[in-house]
Structures are given as structure tokens and as C-alpha cells.
PDB file of C-alpha atoms in Angstrom:
ATOM      1  CA  GLN A   1     -11.488   4.271 -12.843  1.00  0.00           C
ATOM      2  CA  LYS A   2     -11.220   1.088 -10.807  1.00  0.00           C
ATOM      3  CA  GLU A   3     -12.401   1.486  -7.222  1.00  0.00           C
ATOM      4  CA  VAL A   4     -12.106  -0.180  -3.868  1.00  0.00           C
ATOM      5  CA  GLU A   5     -14.651   0.812  -1.240  1.00  0.00           C
ATOM      6  CA  GLN A   6     -14.438   0.452   2.510  1.00  0.00           C
ATOM      7  CA  ASN A   7     -16.516   1.850   5.342  1.00  0.00           C
ATOM      8  CA  SER A   8     -14.288   4.385   7.073  1.00  0.00           C
ATOM      9  CA  GLY A   9     -15.583   3.549  10.563  1.00  0.00           C
ATOM     10  CA  PRO A  10     -14.669   3.709  13.312  1.00  0.00           C
ATOM     11  CA  LEU A  11     -15.774   0.165  13.963  1.00  0.00           C
ATOM     12  CA  SER A  12     -15.800  -0.387  17.711  1.00  0.00           C
ATOM     13  CA  VAL A  13     -15.794  -3.904  19.171  1.00  0.00           C
ATOM     14  CA  PRO A  14     -15.222  -5.133  22.725  1.00  0.00           C
ATOM     15  CA  GLU A  15     -12.081  -7.063  23.563  1.00  0.00           C
ATOM     16  CA  GLY A  16     -12.481 -10.747  22.743  1.00  0.00           C
ATOM     17  CA  ALA A  17     -15.188 -10.192  20.110  1.00  0.00           C
ATOM     18  CA  ILE A  18     -15.013 -10.847  16.378  1.00  0.00           C
ATOM     19  CA  ALA A  19     -14.315  -7.822  14.213  1.00  0.00           C
ATOM     20  CA  SER A  20     -15.629  -7.966  10.651  1.00  0.00           C
ATOM     21  CA  LEU A  21     -14.161  -5.643   8.046  1.00  0.00           C
ATOM     22  CA  ASN A  22     -15.590  -5.410   4.560  1.00  0.00           C
ATOM     23  CA  CYS A  23     -14.441  -4.286   1.152  1.00  0.00           C
ATOM     24  CA  THR A  24     -16.041  -4.129  -2.290  1.00  0.00           C
ATOM     25  CA  TYR A  25     -14.253  -3.633  -5.583  1.00  0.00           C
ATOM     26  CA  SER A  26     -15.314  -2.633  -9.068  1.00  0.00           C
ATOM     27  CA  ASP A  27     -12.909  -4.565 -11.337  1.00  0.00           C
ATOM     28  CA  ARG A  28     -14.665  -7.860 -12.058  1.00  0.00           C
ATOM     29  CA  GLY A  29     -11.476  -9.342 -13.515  1.00  0.00           C
ATOM     30  CA  SER A  30      -9.337  -8.847 -10.392  1.00  0.00           C
ATOM     31  CA  GLN A  31      -7.704 -12.002  -9.068  1.00  0.00           C
ATOM     32  CA  SER A  32      -5.504 -10.852  -6.186  1.00  0.00           C
ATOM     33  CA  PHE A  33      -6.651  -9.295  -2.913  1.00  0.00           C
ATOM     34  CA  PHE A  34      -4.730  -8.094   0.102  1.00  0.00           C
ATOM     35  CA  TRP A  35      -5.360  -6.851   3.631  1.00  0.00           C
ATOM     36  CA  TYR A  36      -2.979  -4.472   5.385  1.00  0.00           C
ATOM     37  CA  ARG A  37      -2.929  -3.090   8.905  1.00  0.00           C
ATOM     38  CA  GLN A  38      -1.702   0.439   9.475  1.00  0.00           C
ATOM     39  CA  TYR A  39      -1.039   1.959  12.872  1.00  0.00           C
ATOM     40  CA  SER A  40      -1.187   5.728  13.155  1.00  0.00           C
ATOM     41  CA  GLY A  41       1.971   7.305  11.730  1.00  0.00           C
ATOM     42  CA  LYS A  42       3.320   3.980  10.489  1.00  0.00           C
ATOM     43  CA  SER A  43       3.416   2.293   7.103  1.00  0.00           C
ATOM     44  CA  PRO A  44       1.010  -0.483   6.015  1.00  0.00           C
ATOM     45  CA  GLU A  45       1.877  -3.992   7.147  1.00  0.00           C
ATOM     46  CA  LEU A  46       0.663  -7.042   5.210  1.00  0.00           C
ATOM     47  CA  ILE A  47      -1.757  -9.258   7.137  1.00  0.00           C
ATOM     48  CA  MET A  48      -3.126 -11.606   4.512  1.00  0.00           C
ATOM     49  CA  PHE A  49      -3.638 -12.165   0.828  1.00  0.00           C
ATOM     50  CA  ILE A  50      -6.237 -14.281  -0.949  1.00  0.00           C
ATOM     51  CA  TYR A  51      -6.565 -15.331  -4.575  1.00  0.00           C
ATOM     52  CA  SER A  52      -9.371 -17.933  -4.566  1.00  0.00           C
ATOM     53  CA  ASN A  53     -13.031 -17.817  -3.623  1.00  0.00           C
ATOM     54  CA  GLY A  54     -13.769 -18.955  -0.102  1.00  0.00           C
ATOM     55  CA  ASP A  55     -12.002 -18.592   3.224  1.00  0.00           C
ATOM     56  CA  LYS A  56      -8.337 -18.440   4.116  1.00  0.00           C
ATOM     57  CA  GLU A  57      -7.287 -18.599   7.755  1.00  0.00           C
ATOM     58  CA  ASP A  58      -4.066 -17.480   9.431  1.00  0.00           C
ATOM     59  CA  GLY A  59      -4.101 -17.506  13.202  1.00  0.00           C
ATOM     60  CA  ARG A  60      -6.795 -15.126  14.439  1.00  0.00           C
ATOM     61  CA  PHE A  61      -7.365 -13.723  10.949  1.00  0.00           C
ATOM     62  CA  THR A  62      -9.654 -15.064   8.236  1.00  0.00           C
ATOM     63  CA  ALA A  63      -9.955 -13.542   4.787  1.00  0.00           C
ATOM     64  CA  GLN A  64     -13.099 -14.281   2.793  1.00  0.00           C
ATOM     65  CA  LEU A  65     -13.463 -13.750  -0.941  1.00  0.00           C
ATOM     66  CA  ASN A  66     -16.597 -13.794  -3.073  1.00  0.00           C
ATOM     67  CA  LYS A  67     -15.697 -12.875  -6.648  1.00  0.00           C
ATOM     68  CA  ALA A  68     -19.287 -13.140  -7.892  1.00  0.00           C
ATOM     69  CA  SER A  69     -20.337 -10.435  -5.441  1.00  0.00           C
ATOM     70  CA  GLN A  70     -17.007  -8.571  -5.786  1.00  0.00           C
ATOM     71  CA  TYR A  71     -16.628  -8.642  -2.041  1.00  0.00           C
ATOM     72  CA  VAL A  72     -13.703  -9.415   0.249  1.00  0.00           C
ATOM     73  CA  SER A  73     -13.738  -9.369   4.033  1.00  0.00           C
ATOM     74  CA  LEU A  74     -11.400  -9.790   6.976  1.00  0.00           C
ATOM     75  CA  LEU A  75     -12.475 -11.367  10.245  1.00  0.00           C
ATOM     76  CA  ILE A  76     -10.418 -10.885  13.381  1.00  0.00           C
ATOM     77  CA  ARG A  77     -11.264 -13.360  16.134  1.00  0.00           C
ATOM     78  CA  ASP A  78     -10.571 -12.687  19.817  1.00  0.00           C
ATOM     79  CA  SER A  79      -9.912  -9.020  19.077  1.00  0.00           C
ATOM     80  CA  GLN A  80      -7.268  -7.357  21.235  1.00  0.00           C
ATOM     81  CA  PRO A  81      -6.671  -3.667  21.977  1.00  0.00           C
ATOM     82  CA  SER A  82      -3.416  -4.025  20.002  1.00  0.00           C
ATOM     83  CA  ASP A  83      -5.565  -4.740  16.913  1.00  0.00           C
ATOM     84  CA  SER A  84      -6.794  -1.135  17.029  1.00  0.00           C
ATOM     85  CA  ALA A  85      -5.581   0.309  13.741  1.00  0.00           C
ATOM     86  CA  THR A  86      -6.737   1.192  10.244  1.00  0.00           C
ATOM     87  CA  TYR A  87      -7.228  -1.795   7.945  1.00  0.00           C
ATOM     88  CA  LEU A  88      -6.630  -1.288   4.240  1.00  0.00           C
ATOM     89  CA  CYS A  89      -8.047  -3.468   1.506  1.00  0.00           C
ATOM     90  CA  ALA A  90      -6.044  -3.621  -1.731  1.00  0.00           C
ATOM     91  CA  VAL A  91      -6.896  -5.117  -5.106  1.00  0.00           C
ATOM     92  CA  LEU A  92      -4.563  -5.810  -8.003  1.00  0.00           C
ATOM     93  CA  VAL A  93      -6.260  -4.570 -11.169  1.00  0.00           C
ATOM     94  CA  SER A  94      -6.434  -7.363 -13.708  1.00  0.00           C
ATOM     95  CA  GLY A  95      -3.824  -7.234 -16.436  1.00  0.00           C
ATOM     96  CA  THR A  96      -1.838  -4.470 -14.759  1.00  0.00           C
ATOM     97  CA  TYR A  97       0.758  -3.865 -12.076  1.00  0.00           C
ATOM     98  CA  LYS A  98      -1.572  -1.447 -10.292  1.00  0.00           C
ATOM     99  CA  TYR A  99      -2.637  -2.141  -6.722  1.00  0.00           C
ATOM    100  CA  ILE A 100      -5.661  -0.022  -5.799  1.00  0.00           C
ATOM    101  CA  PHE A 101      -6.253   0.677  -2.131  1.00  0.00           C
ATOM    102  CA  GLY A 102      -9.396   1.498  -0.250  1.00  0.00           C
ATOM    103  CA  THR A 103      -9.249   4.420   2.153  1.00  0.00           C
ATOM    104  CA  GLY A 104      -9.354   2.031   5.099  1.00  0.00           C
ATOM    105  CA  THR A 105     -11.565   1.120   8.031  1.00  0.00           C
ATOM    106  CA  ARG A 106     -10.542   2.323  11.453  1.00  0.00           C
ATOM    107  CA  LEU A 107     -10.980  -0.399  14.077  1.00  0.00           C
ATOM    108  CA  LYS A 108     -11.138   0.322  17.795  1.00  0.00           C
ATOM    109  CA  VAL A 109     -11.007  -2.603  20.206  1.00  0.00           C
ATOM    110  CA  LEU A 110     -12.295  -1.558  23.600  1.00  0.00           C
ATOM    111  CA  ALA A 111     -10.661  -3.087  26.690  1.00  0.00           C
TER     112      ALA A 111
ATOM    113  CA  ASP B   1      11.926 -11.030   6.078  1.00  0.00           C
ATOM    114  CA  VAL B   2      11.650  -8.500   3.290  1.00  0.00           C
ATOM    115  CA  LYS B   3      13.315  -5.217   4.060  1.00  0.00           C
ATOM    116  CA  VAL B   4      12.383  -2.053   2.219  1.00  0.00           C
ATOM    117  CA  THR B   5      14.397   0.911   3.424  1.00  0.00           C
ATOM    118  CA  GLN B   6      13.548   4.535   2.778  1.00  0.00           C
ATOM    119  CA  SER B   7      16.421   6.907   3.288  1.00  0.00           C
ATOM    120  CA  SER B   8      14.648   9.521   5.386  1.00  0.00           C
ATOM    121  CA  ARG B   9      11.839   9.328   7.913  1.00  0.00           C
ATOM    122  CA  TYR B  10      11.159  13.062   7.941  1.00  0.00           C
ATOM    123  CA  LEU B  11      12.127  15.752   5.450  1.00  0.00           C
ATOM    124  CA  VAL B  12      11.465  19.470   5.346  1.00  0.00           C
ATOM    125  CA  LYS B  13      12.120  21.246   2.041  1.00  0.00           C
ATOM    126  CA  ARG B  14      11.426  24.643   0.590  1.00  0.00           C
ATOM    127  CA  THR B  15       9.189  25.400  -2.374  1.00  0.00           C
ATOM    128  CA  GLY B  16      11.085  25.065  -5.632  1.00  0.00           C
ATOM    129  CA  GLU B  17      13.782  22.718  -4.316  1.00  0.00           C
ATOM    130  CA  LYS B  18      14.596  19.503  -6.130  1.00  0.00           C
ATOM    131  CA  VAL B  19      13.925  16.611  -3.750  1.00  0.00           C
ATOM    132  CA  PHE B  20      15.203  13.044  -3.922  1.00  0.00           C
ATOM    133  CA  LEU B  21      13.525  10.207  -2.036  1.00  0.00           C
ATOM    134  CA  GLU B  22      15.494   6.977  -2.024  1.00  0.00           C
ATOM    135  CA  CYS B  23      14.238   3.443  -1.560  1.00  0.00           C
ATOM    136  CA  VAL B  24      16.227   0.206  -1.381  1.00  0.00           C
ATOM    137  CA  GLN B  25      14.928  -3.376  -1.108  1.00  0.00           C
ATOM    138  CA  ASP B  26      17.033  -6.384  -0.211  1.00  0.00           C
ATOM    139  CA  MET B  27      14.939  -9.273  -1.572  1.00  0.00           C
ATOM    140  CA  ASP B  28      15.671  -9.164  -5.291  1.00  0.00           C
ATOM    141  CA  HIS B  29      12.104  -8.077  -6.007  1.00  0.00           C
ATOM    142  CA  GLU B  30      11.220  -7.338  -9.606  1.00  0.00           C
ATOM    143  CA  ASN B  31       8.640  -4.637  -8.999  1.00  0.00           C
ATOM    144  CA  MET B  32       8.920  -1.383  -7.082  1.00  0.00           C
ATOM    145  CA  PHE B  33       6.353   1.323  -6.429  1.00  0.00           C
ATOM    146  CA  TRP B  34       5.974   4.831  -5.065  1.00  0.00           C
ATOM    147  CA  TYR B  35       2.730   5.862  -3.381  1.00  0.00           C
ATOM    148  CA  ARG B  36       1.686   8.946  -1.511  1.00  0.00           C
ATOM    149  CA  GLN B  37      -0.830   8.817   1.300  1.00  0.00           C
ATOM    150  CA  ASP B  38      -3.042  11.720   2.309  1.00  0.00           C
ATOM    151  CA  PRO B  39      -5.909  11.833   4.831  1.00  0.00           C
ATOM    152  CA  GLY B  40      -9.222  11.002   3.193  1.00  0.00           C
ATOM    153  CA  LEU B  41      -7.586  10.141  -0.136  1.00  0.00           C
ATOM    154  CA  GLY B  42      -5.824   6.922   0.805  1.00  0.00           C
ATOM    155  CA  LEU B  43      -2.808   5.596  -1.047  1.00  0.00           C
ATOM    156  CA  ARG B  44      -2.353   6.859  -4.577  1.00  0.00           C
ATOM    157  CA  LEU B  45       0.139   5.393  -7.024  1.00  0.00           C
ATOM    158  CA  ILE B  46       2.702   7.852  -8.388  1.00  0.00           C
ATOM    159  CA  TYR B  47       5.026   5.592 -10.413  1.00  0.00           C
ATOM    160  CA  PHE B  48       6.043   1.992 -10.586  1.00  0.00           C
ATOM    161  CA  SER B  49       8.819  -0.040 -12.155  1.00  0.00           C
ATOM    162  CA  TYR B  50       8.711  -3.693 -13.230  1.00  0.00           C
ATOM    163  CA  ASP B  51      12.349  -3.939 -14.274  1.00  0.00           C
ATOM    164  CA  VAL B  52      15.610  -2.038 -14.179  1.00  0.00           C
ATOM    165  CA  LYS B  53      15.384   1.154 -16.223  1.00  0.00           C
ATOM    166  CA  MET B  54      11.659   0.508 -16.830  1.00  0.00           C
ATOM    167  CA  LYS B  55       9.045   2.824 -15.373  1.00  0.00           C
ATOM    168  CA  GLU B  56       5.350   3.396 -15.745  1.00  0.00           C
ATOM    169  CA  LYS B  57       3.193   6.306 -14.679  1.00  0.00           C
ATOM    170  CA  GLY B  58       0.652   5.688 -11.984  1.00  0.00           C
ATOM    171  CA  ASP B  59      -2.427   7.744 -11.276  1.00  0.00           C
ATOM    172  CA  ILE B  60      -0.758  10.980 -10.141  1.00  0.00           C
ATOM    173  CA  PRO B  61       2.651  11.322 -11.851  1.00  0.00           C
ATOM    174  CA  GLU B  62       2.536  15.071 -12.437  1.00  0.00           C
ATOM    175  CA  GLY B  63       5.411  16.880 -10.755  1.00  0.00           C
ATOM    176  CA  TYR B  64       7.343  13.657 -10.120  1.00  0.00           C
ATOM    177  CA  SER B  65       9.902  11.530 -11.920  1.00  0.00           C
ATOM    178  CA  VAL B  66      11.640   8.286 -11.002  1.00  0.00           C
ATOM    179  CA  SER B  67      14.894   6.473 -11.589  1.00  0.00           C
ATOM    180  CA  ARG B  68      15.736   2.786 -11.385  1.00  0.00           C
ATOM    181  CA  GLU B  69      19.346   2.226 -12.383  1.00  0.00           C
ATOM    182  CA  LYS B  70      19.764  -0.870 -10.223  1.00  0.00           C
ATOM    183  CA  LYS B  71      17.246  -3.579  -9.371  1.00  0.00           C
ATOM    184  CA  GLU B  72      17.319  -2.894  -5.647  1.00  0.00           C
ATOM    185  CA  ARG B  73      16.982   0.889  -5.772  1.00  0.00           C
ATOM    186  CA  PHE B  74      14.059   3.057  -6.849  1.00  0.00           C
ATOM    187  CA  SER B  75      14.253   6.823  -6.469  1.00  0.00           C
ATOM    188  CA  LEU B  76      11.440   9.350  -6.534  1.00  0.00           C
ATOM    189  CA  ILE B  77      12.317  12.870  -7.649  1.00  0.00           C
ATOM    190  CA  LEU B  78      10.275  15.985  -7.066  1.00  0.00           C
ATOM    191  CA  GLU B  79      11.547  18.270  -9.794  1.00  0.00           C
ATOM    192  CA  SER B  80      10.422  21.506  -8.126  1.00  0.00           C
ATOM    193  CA  ALA B  81       8.750  20.897  -4.780  1.00  0.00           C
ATOM    194  CA  SER B  82       5.431  22.564  -4.130  1.00  0.00           C
ATOM    195  CA  THR B  83       3.338  22.823  -0.971  1.00  0.00           C
ATOM    196  CA  ASN B  84       0.720  20.453  -2.398  1.00  0.00           C
ATOM    197  CA  GLN B  85       3.376  17.738  -2.417  1.00  0.00           C
ATOM    198  CA  THR B  86       3.466  17.740   1.374  1.00  0.00           C
ATOM    199  CA  SER B  87       2.521  14.160   2.160  1.00  0.00           C
ATOM    200  CA  MET B  88       3.584  10.755   3.436  1.00  0.00           C
ATOM    201  CA  TYR B  89       5.526   8.952   0.704  1.00  0.00           C
ATOM    202  CA  LEU B  90       5.594   5.177   0.744  1.00  0.00           C
ATOM    203  CA  CYS B  91       7.884   2.949  -1.259  1.00  0.00           C
ATOM    204  CA  ALA B  92       6.906  -0.684  -1.816  1.00  0.00           C
ATOM    205  CA  SER B  93       8.236  -3.717  -3.625  1.00  0.00           C
ATOM    206  CA  SER B  94       6.804  -7.029  -4.765  1.00  0.00           C
ATOM    207  CA  TRP B  95       8.444 -10.257  -5.881  1.00  0.00           C
ATOM    208  CA  LYS B  96       6.362 -10.931  -8.975  1.00  0.00           C
ATOM    209  CA  ASP B  97       3.270  -9.789 -10.732  1.00  0.00           C
ATOM    210  CA  ASN B  98       0.523 -10.770  -8.272  1.00  0.00           C
ATOM    211  CA  SER B  99       2.562 -10.893  -5.076  1.00  0.00           C
ATOM    212  CA  PRO B 100       1.822  -8.736  -2.029  1.00  0.00           C
ATOM    213  CA  LEU B 101       3.402  -5.336  -1.696  1.00  0.00           C
ATOM    214  CA  HIS B 102       5.932  -4.837   1.083  1.00  0.00           C
ATOM    215  CA  PHE B 103       6.233  -1.273   2.294  1.00  0.00           C
ATOM    216  CA  GLY B 104       9.090   0.778   3.635  1.00  0.00           C
ATOM    217  CA  ASN B 105       8.679   2.890   6.771  1.00  0.00           C
ATOM    218  CA  GLY B 106       7.621   5.941   4.815  1.00  0.00           C
ATOM    219  CA  THR B 107       8.985   9.458   4.428  1.00  0.00           C
ATOM    220  CA  ARG B 108       6.919  12.310   5.772  1.00  0.00           C
ATOM    221  CA  LEU B 109       7.761  15.249   3.524  1.00  0.00           C
ATOM    222  CA  THR B 110       6.835  18.815   4.392  1.00  0.00           C
ATOM    223  CA  VAL B 111       7.256  21.516   1.763  1.00  0.00           C
ATOM    224  CA  THR B 112       7.181  25.053   3.113  1.00  0.00           C
TER     225      THR B 112
END
């Protein structure tokens, strides 16, 4: 069974700080990785996707991928209270159509 | 922007009823998916479809079936609803094989 692991949190950071969210995955052949934000009672919303090793930046968000360590992370710079949500990591299992999700990390940004 | 529309936001059904959850996407996406989300268990894949009339079982297909007669529409059917099917149901679509999933607003189903 392929797995995606995330620390459930809550991760609390002060407003304006950098929030670092981490995810590990078990399928060494996976090539596609995604981060979603989910507010309470709402559906997941795509933030970023990354396919290559290294960093990918989009505004205040940076996704980092290290395939050798089977590790993907999301950095949120200048965190705002509106960033308070659960962040889901998803991995596309190699050779399949299956996207496996972690159970999410709850982020709280304190004003 | 991709739009994935689920027909109902909230549903309450009785045990034993046949339940239909409808999902429509407007971006000509090839792939469509049904997940359920439960506290502590995360999102679990029920069924997916990579083409019209094609379907594949996910990790928890028992008690469910699906229908994809047209490319834009993917229906989830609970043949005989049970209380353990009370959950948030999420439909998603993706353009091609390694593209991101785009989710609908979800249907919160309660079976009493």
C-alpha cells in the first residue's frame, strides 16, 4: 500500500513568519506531487504542483522536492491569518491514475 | 478556470435508499474521480474514470458504483445506503495523466 505521511499538527506560527509543511511518501517511482489547501467544511483547493527535484516558487509559496529522500515540502512566506487551514500533500502513484493523499497538516497563523 | 460542479451540497437519505451523486466538469478533462473524506482517514479513492464508459475501482469501491456516459459527467451511485457511508464526497477531474486534480465543492451525505 503506497503511503503519504504528514504531521497532523497543529503547526502554529506568528503572522509574518515562514510556515514549513512537510510530507514523505513511500512510492520511489512517483513523479508528480501536489499541495492543496482545505478550509474547514470546504473542498481542497490546488496551491502548487511540482514534478522536478528542487524548488518551485509561486508568490508566497515555495514547493521543494527531494526524490532521493522521498520528501516534499511547502513553505509559506509572510504567513497571514487567512492561511490558517489544513494543507494536504498528494502524490500520483507511478504508472497509475491514483492520487494518494496525506491526512493533512493543520496550520494556525496567529495574529 | 476549471469548474467542477456537484449537484448537491447537503443530502440526507435513509438506510437502504439508492443514492445518486452527480458531478459535471466544464473543461473537457479526460479523467474524473470520486473520493470520500472522513476525519482522521483523509481522502480515499472510491472510483475513477479515464475515458467515457471506462471505470476503475479505487481503494474502497464496496457498496458503490459509477457511471460515465458522457465525458463531462461522472455519477456515483450508492446501491443501498448504509450509515457507514455518511461522509463528505468529493468529485475531482484532471486534464491528463499527471495533471493536478480539481475538486468540486463536495456533497456532505448523511445516512440515517
